[in-house]
XYZ file of C-alpha atoms in Angstrom:
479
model
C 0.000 0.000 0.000
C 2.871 2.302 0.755
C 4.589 1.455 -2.307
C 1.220 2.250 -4.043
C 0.675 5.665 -1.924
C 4.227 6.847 -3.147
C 3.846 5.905 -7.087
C 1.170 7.805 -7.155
C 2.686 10.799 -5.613
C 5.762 10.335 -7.857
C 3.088 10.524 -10.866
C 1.550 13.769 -9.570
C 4.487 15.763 -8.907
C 5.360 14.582 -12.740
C 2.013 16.000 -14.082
C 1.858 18.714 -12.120
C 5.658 20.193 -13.126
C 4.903 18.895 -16.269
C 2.079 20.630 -17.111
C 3.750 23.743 -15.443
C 6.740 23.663 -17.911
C 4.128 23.532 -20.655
C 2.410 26.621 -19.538
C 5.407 28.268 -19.464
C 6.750 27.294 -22.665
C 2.789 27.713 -24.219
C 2.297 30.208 -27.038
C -1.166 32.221 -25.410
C -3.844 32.960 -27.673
C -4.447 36.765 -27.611
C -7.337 38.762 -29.618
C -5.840 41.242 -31.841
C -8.466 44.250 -32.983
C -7.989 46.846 -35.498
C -9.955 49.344 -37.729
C -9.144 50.619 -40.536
C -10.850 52.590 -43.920
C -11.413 50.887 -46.999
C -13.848 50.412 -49.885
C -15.335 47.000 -48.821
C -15.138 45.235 -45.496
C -14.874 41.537 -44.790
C -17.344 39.085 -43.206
C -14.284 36.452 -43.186
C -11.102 36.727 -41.261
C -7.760 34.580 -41.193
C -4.117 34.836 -39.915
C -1.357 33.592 -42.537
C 0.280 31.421 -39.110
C -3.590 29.752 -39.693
C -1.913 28.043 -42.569
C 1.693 27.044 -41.560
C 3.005 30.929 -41.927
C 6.230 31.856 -39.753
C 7.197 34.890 -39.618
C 11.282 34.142 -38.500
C 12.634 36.202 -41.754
C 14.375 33.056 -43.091
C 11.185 30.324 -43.630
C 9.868 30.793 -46.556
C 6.013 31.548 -46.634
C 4.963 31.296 -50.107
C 2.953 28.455 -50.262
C 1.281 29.535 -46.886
C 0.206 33.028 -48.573
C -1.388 31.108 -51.578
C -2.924 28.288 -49.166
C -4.227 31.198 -47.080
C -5.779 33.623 -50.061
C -6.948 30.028 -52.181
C -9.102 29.066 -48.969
C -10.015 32.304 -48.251
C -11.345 33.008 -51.934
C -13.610 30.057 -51.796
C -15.526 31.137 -48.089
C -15.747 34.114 -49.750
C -17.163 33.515 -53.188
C -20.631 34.814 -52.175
C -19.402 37.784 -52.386
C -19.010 38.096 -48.210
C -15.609 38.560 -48.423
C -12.885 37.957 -46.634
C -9.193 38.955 -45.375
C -6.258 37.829 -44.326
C -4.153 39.216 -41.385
C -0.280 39.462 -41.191
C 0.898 39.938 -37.728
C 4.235 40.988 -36.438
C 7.042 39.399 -37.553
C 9.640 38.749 -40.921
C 7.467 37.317 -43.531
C 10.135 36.017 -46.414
C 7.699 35.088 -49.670
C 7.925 34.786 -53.167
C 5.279 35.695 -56.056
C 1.906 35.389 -54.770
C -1.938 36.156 -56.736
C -4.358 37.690 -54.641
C -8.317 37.190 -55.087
C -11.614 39.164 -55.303
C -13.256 40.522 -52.361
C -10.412 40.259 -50.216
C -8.300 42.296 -48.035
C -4.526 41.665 -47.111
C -3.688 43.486 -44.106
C -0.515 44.194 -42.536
C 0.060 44.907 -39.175
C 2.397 47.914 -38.679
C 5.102 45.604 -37.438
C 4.788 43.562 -40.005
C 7.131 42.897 -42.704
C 6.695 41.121 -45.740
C 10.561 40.253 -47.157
C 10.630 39.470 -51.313
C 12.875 36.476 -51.966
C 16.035 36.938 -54.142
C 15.509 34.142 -55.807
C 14.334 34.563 -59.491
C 12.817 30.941 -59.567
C 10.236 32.426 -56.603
C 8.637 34.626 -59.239
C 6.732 33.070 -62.230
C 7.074 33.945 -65.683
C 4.538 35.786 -67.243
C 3.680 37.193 -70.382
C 4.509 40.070 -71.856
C 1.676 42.820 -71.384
C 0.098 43.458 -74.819
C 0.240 46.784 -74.691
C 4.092 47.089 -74.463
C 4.650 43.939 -76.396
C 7.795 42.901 -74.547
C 9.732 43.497 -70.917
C 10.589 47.053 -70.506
C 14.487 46.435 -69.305
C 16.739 47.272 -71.898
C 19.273 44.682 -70.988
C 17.060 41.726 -71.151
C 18.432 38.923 -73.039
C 15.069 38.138 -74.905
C 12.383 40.495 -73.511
C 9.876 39.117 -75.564
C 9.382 35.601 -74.014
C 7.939 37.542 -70.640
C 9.148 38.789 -67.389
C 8.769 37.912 -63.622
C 6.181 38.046 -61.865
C 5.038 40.737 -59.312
C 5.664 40.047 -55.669
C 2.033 41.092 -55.336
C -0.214 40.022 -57.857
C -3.748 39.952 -58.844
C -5.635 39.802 -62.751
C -9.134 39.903 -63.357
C -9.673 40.713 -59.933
C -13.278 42.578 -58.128
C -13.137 44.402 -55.116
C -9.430 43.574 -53.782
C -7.443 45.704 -51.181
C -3.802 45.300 -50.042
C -3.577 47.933 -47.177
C -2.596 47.963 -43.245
C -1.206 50.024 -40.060
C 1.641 51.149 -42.340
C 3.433 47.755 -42.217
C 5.974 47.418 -45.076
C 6.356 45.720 -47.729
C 10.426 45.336 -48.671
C 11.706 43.949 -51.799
C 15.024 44.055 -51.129
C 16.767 44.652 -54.783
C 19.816 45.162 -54.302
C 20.325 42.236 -56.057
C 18.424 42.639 -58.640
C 19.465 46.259 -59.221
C 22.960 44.883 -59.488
C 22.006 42.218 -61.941
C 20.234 44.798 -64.373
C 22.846 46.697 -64.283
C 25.430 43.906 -65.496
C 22.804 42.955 -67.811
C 22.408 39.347 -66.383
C 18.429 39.149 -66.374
C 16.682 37.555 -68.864
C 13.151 38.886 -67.577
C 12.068 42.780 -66.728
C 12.596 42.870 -63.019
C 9.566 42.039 -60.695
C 7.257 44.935 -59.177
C 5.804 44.991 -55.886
C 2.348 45.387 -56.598
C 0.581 45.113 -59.611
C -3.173 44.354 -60.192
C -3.957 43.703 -63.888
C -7.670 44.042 -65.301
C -9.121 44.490 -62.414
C -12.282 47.127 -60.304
C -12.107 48.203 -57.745
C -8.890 48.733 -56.185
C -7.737 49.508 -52.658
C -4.093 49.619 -51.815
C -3.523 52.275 -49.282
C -1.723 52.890 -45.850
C 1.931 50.825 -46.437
C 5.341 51.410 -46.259
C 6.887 50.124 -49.614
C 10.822 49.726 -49.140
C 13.763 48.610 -51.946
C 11.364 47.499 -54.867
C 13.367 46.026 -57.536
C 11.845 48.211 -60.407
C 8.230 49.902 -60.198
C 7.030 49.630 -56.708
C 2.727 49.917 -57.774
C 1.236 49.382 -61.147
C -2.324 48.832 -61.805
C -2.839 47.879 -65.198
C -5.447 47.649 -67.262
C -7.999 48.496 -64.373
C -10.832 51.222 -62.750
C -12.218 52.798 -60.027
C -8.661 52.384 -58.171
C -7.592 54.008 -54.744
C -4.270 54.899 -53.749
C -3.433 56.716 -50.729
C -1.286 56.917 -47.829
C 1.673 55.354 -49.275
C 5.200 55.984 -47.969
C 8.054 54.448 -51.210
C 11.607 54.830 -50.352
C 13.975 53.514 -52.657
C 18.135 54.824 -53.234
C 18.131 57.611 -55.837
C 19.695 57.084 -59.216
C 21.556 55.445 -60.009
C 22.101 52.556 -56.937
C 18.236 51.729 -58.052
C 17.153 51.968 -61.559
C 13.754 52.807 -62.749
C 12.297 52.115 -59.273
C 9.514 54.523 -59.858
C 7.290 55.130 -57.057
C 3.460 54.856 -58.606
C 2.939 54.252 -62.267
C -1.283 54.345 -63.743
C -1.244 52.485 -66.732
C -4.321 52.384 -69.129
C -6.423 52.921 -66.209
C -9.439 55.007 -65.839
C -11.064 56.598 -62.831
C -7.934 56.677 -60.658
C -6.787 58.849 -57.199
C -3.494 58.960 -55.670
C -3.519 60.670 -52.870
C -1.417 61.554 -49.661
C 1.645 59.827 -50.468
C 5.590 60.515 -49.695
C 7.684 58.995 -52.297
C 11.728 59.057 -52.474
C 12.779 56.890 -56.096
C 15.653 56.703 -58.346
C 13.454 57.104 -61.357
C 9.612 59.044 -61.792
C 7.781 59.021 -58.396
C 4.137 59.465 -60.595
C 4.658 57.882 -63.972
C 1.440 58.368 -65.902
C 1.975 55.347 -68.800
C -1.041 53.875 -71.741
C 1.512 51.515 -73.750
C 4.511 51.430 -75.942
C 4.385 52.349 -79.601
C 2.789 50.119 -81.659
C 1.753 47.679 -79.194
C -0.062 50.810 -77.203
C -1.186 52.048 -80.248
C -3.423 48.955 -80.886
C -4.155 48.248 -77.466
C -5.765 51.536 -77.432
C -6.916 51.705 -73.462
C -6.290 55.620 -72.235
C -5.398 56.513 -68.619
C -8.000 58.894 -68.251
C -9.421 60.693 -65.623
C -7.053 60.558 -63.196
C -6.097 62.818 -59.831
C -3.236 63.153 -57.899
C -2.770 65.319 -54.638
C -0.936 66.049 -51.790
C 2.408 64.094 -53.278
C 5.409 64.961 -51.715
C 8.247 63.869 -54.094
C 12.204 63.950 -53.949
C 13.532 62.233 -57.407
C 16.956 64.102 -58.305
C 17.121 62.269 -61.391
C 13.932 62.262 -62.576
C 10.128 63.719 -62.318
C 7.736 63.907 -59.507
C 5.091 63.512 -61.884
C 5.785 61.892 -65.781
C 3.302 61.796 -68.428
C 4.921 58.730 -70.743
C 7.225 58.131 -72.050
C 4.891 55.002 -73.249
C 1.839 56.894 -74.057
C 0.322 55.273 -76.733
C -2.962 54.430 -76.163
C -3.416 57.851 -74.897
C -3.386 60.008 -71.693
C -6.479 62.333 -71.210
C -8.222 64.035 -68.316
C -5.306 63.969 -65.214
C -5.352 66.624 -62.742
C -2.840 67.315 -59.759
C -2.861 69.586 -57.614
C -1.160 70.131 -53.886
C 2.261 69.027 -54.949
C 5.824 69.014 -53.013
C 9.085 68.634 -54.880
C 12.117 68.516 -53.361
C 15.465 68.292 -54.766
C 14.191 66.711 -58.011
C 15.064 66.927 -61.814
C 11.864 68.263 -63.088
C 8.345 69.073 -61.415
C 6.432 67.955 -64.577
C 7.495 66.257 -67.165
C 5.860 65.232 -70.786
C 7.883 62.498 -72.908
C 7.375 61.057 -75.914
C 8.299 60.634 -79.290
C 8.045 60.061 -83.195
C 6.385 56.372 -83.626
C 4.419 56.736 -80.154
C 1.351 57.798 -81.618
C -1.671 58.094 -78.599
C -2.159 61.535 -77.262
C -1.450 63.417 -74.157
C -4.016 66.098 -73.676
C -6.532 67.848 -71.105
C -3.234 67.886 -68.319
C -4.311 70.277 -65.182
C -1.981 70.812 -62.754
C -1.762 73.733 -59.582
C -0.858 74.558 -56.542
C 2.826 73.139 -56.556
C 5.553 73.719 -54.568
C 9.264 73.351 -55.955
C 12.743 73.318 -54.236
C 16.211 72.741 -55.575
C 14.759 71.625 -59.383
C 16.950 71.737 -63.073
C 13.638 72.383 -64.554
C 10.319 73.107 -63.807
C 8.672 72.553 -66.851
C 9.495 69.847 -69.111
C 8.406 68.783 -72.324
C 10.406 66.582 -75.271
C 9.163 65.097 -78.288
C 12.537 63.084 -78.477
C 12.419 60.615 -75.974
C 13.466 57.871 -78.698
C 13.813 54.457 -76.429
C 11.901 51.881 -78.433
C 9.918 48.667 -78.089
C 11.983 47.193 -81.090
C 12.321 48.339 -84.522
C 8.628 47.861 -85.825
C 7.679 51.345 -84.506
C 5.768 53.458 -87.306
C 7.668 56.509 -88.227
C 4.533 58.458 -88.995
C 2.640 57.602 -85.804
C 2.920 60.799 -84.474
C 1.522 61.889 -80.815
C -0.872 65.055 -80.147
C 0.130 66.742 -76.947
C -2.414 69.932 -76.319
C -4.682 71.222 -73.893
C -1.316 71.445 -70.966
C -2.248 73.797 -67.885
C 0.178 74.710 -65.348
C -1.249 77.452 -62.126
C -0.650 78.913 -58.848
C 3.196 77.646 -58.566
C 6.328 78.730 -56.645
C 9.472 77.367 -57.204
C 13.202 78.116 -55.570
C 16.678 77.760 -56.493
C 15.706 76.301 -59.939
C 18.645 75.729 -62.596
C 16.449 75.986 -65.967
C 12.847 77.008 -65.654
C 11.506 75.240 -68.989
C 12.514 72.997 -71.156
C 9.800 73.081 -73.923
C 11.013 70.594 -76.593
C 7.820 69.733 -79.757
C 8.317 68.056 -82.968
C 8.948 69.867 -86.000
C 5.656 69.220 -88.144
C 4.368 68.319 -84.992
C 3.935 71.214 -82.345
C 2.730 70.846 -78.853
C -0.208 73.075 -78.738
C -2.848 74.681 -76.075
C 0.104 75.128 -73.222
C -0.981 77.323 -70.626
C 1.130 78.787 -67.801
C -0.415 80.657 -65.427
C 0.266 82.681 -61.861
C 3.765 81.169 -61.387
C 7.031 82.331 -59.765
C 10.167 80.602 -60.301
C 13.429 81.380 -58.402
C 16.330 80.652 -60.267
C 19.524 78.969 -58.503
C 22.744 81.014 -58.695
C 24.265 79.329 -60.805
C 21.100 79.283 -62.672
C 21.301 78.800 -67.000
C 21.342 82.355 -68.494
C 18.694 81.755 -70.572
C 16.022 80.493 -67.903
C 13.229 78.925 -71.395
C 14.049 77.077 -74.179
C 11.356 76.930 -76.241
C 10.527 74.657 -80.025
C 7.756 73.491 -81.880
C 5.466 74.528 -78.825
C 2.438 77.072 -78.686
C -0.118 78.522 -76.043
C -0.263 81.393 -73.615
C 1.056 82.866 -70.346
C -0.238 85.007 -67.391
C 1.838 86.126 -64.476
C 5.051 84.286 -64.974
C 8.084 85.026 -63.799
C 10.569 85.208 -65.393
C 9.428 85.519 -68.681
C 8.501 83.341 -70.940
C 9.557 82.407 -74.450
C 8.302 84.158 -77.130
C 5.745 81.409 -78.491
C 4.312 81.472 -75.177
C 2.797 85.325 -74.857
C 1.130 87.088 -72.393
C -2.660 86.541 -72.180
C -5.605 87.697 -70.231
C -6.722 84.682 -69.161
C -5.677 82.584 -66.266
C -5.042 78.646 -66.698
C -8.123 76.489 -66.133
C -8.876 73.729 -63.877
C -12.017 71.538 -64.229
C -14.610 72.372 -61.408
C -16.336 69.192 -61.176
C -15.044 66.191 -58.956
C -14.168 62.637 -60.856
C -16.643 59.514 -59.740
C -13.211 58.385 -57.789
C -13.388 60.891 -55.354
C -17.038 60.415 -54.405
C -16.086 56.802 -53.222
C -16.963 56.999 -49.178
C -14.891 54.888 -47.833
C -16.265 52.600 -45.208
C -15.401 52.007 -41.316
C -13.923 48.200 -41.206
C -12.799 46.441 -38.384
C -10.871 43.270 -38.027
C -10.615 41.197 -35.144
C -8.011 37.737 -34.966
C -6.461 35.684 -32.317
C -2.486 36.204 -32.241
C 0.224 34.278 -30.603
C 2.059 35.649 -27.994
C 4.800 34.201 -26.156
């Protein structure tokens, strides 16, 4: 009986130590609540560590972001939605396609970490409007290019947003590759969301992409806002420009702080002939409050791959910093498409070589096919209510001969010029239209006039969107 008595003390001193050491080593459940703005909210919500996610910054989580979105798009096919929650932590992934009517939400200590290895983004094809890659040291840009690290096509109602957590792409690498001209694909983006309604992507920081960091393609009714993209300046990372609309329609950017080594707004509808048959504008478009630093290239770019046409973009509450040029228009002989109806006002410029910028010689091609007679139509340009300091050139107004830029408009605008500013502050060719106000004075195709620059009175459909109060609720590990 003793013996018995003791065994059975023996056992509970085991289970009760035991079961001690397990508390202590236990992961605790705790419920994690957030709200945030967006377009839609979600019925559905998920954690990526729901499906085998670890967020350690060396375990790769690329299958558990496509388990997680593929089970999530199926409880929310009714159209319920439903959204998936990234807590704190290093989140290493590859490629991966989002869904409709979902919502990918970062928490603001959250990190997702792009993988540097090619073979972790897909080949794709070639978008038809550009006909090829766009990196002019691919090998054979015409069989496709990689994959975004973000992806979605064909896509209703999807948002990628957050408490500011960041996305990082880390390309260094693949900066470094381009430049040796060892890629045989264009470079991955960050974000892109290809014929798609509907978009949300809004309240992230967006570190290192290794080209464009957010390029909706193809799409409508798209919101982007609150965006912080911080990339090295020209040239340690090439063509990393911040935002780029491309044939889209019914598009706002707003409230975003952008530092890139190429355009931070790069307004784009195709290249050449490829655009030209594509034929899909961007159109209607605003922009406001940007705050831009680019010193080797535009805060806001209207091309160079135009094509299909640009029409209808307004900006307006813009800060440049230590950039290259405040606006810029690029094209060329063989783009064909249009840029026309530009408004732009109430911009702010420090520490610029140019201002103004226009040039009808921006000759990079898509290959040799290009028609020689497809020329573009640039008109209807409208520049107001501007001050600008320490400025090197104030305009660089470059047409094509047979083929002026017309309808330019430059109105209530002050530019001081650096000190060791170009002594003739306008250059001026195969451009026409009117000023009012400007200092200092314009070239002589641009005369005074009476009138001041317009700038449409009515609000675009995107900026009626009320965005709704969403809330999202998810039990988190805690150790």
């Amino acid at each position: 009986m003793k013996g018995m008595m003791a065994l059975v003390l023996v056992l509970l001193v085991v289970l009760i130590f035991g079961g001690l050491s397990e508390c202590k080593n236990a992961k605790v459940l705790d419920q994690y609540s957030s709200e945030y703005s967006a377009m839609s909210c979600r019925e559905h919500t998920a954690s990526i560590t729901d499906f085998g996610g670890i967020g350690d910054g060396t375990t790769s989580n690329t299958k558990a972001f496509q388990a997680a979105i593929n089970h999530l798009a199926e409880i929310a096919a009714d159209g319920s939605g439903a959204q998936l929650f990234v807590p704190p932590g290093k989140w290493l992934t590859g490629s991966f396609n989002l869904t409709s009517h979902f919502t990918l939400f970062l928490h603001k200590d959250a990190v997702l970490l792009a993988s540097q290895d090619e073979s972790d983004y897909p080949i794709i094809v070639p978008l038809p409007s550009y006909g090829r890659g766009r990196d002019g040291k691919e090998k054979d840009a015409t069989v496709g290019r990689y994959s975004s690290l973000i992806f979605g096509t064909n896509l209703t109602d999807v948002i990628v947003t957050g408490e500011n957590g960041t996305i990082n792409g880390q390309g260094a690498l693949w900066w470094k590759k381009y430049k040796k001209g060892q890629l045989k694909y264009t470079r991955p983006y960050l974000i892109e969301i290809l014929h798609s309604d509907q978009v949300q992507i809004s309240d992230l920081t967006l570190l290192d992409s290794p080209s464009w960091n957010v390029h909706p393609v193809y799409s409508s009714n798209v919101i982007i806002k609150g965006l912080t993209i911080i990339a090295p300046t020209f040239p340690v990372s090439p063509n990393t420009d911040g935002i780029n609309p491309d044939s889209c329609s019914n598009v706002l950017i707003e409230d975003c702080y952008i530092v890139s080594g190429d355009d931070c707004v790069a307004v784009k509808s195709g290249w050449d002939e490829y655009g030209i048959s594509y034929a899909m504008p961007t159109q209607h478009l605003i922009i406001r409050r940007l705050t831009c630093i680019s010193p080797d290239s535009a805060v806001i770019a209207l091309g160079s791959e135009m094509s299909g046409g640009i029409q209808d973009v307004r900006a307006e509450d813009i800060t440049a910093i230590h950039s290259e040029s405040g606006i810029r228009i690029k094209t060329a002989v063989g783009r064909g498409g249009f840029v026309k109806d530009i408004f732009v006002r109430r911009m702010t410029m420090q520490t610029m070589k140019w201002a103004f910028w226009m040039t009808g010689n921006y000759g990079s091609h898509a290959d040799d096919r290009y028609d020689p007679k497809a020329l573009p139509v640039i008109q209807g340009i409208s520049y107001s209510d501007m001050v600008a300091e320490n400025v090197t050139m104030a305009a660089r107004l470059e047409g094509i001969d047979g083929d002026p830029f017309t309808g330019i408009c430059i109105s209530n605008v002050t530019i001081g010029m650096a000190a060791k500013a170009k002594k003739v502050p306008w250059t001026c060719t195969d451009v026409s239209g009117g000023t009012n106000g400007v200092s200092p004075s314009p070239c002589d195709s641009l005369p005074g006039q009476a009138k001041t620059c317009p700038f449409p009175a009515e609000a675009l459909p995107i900026e009626n969107v009320e965005l709704k109060a969403c809330s999202l609720s998810v039990p988190v590990r805690k150790s």
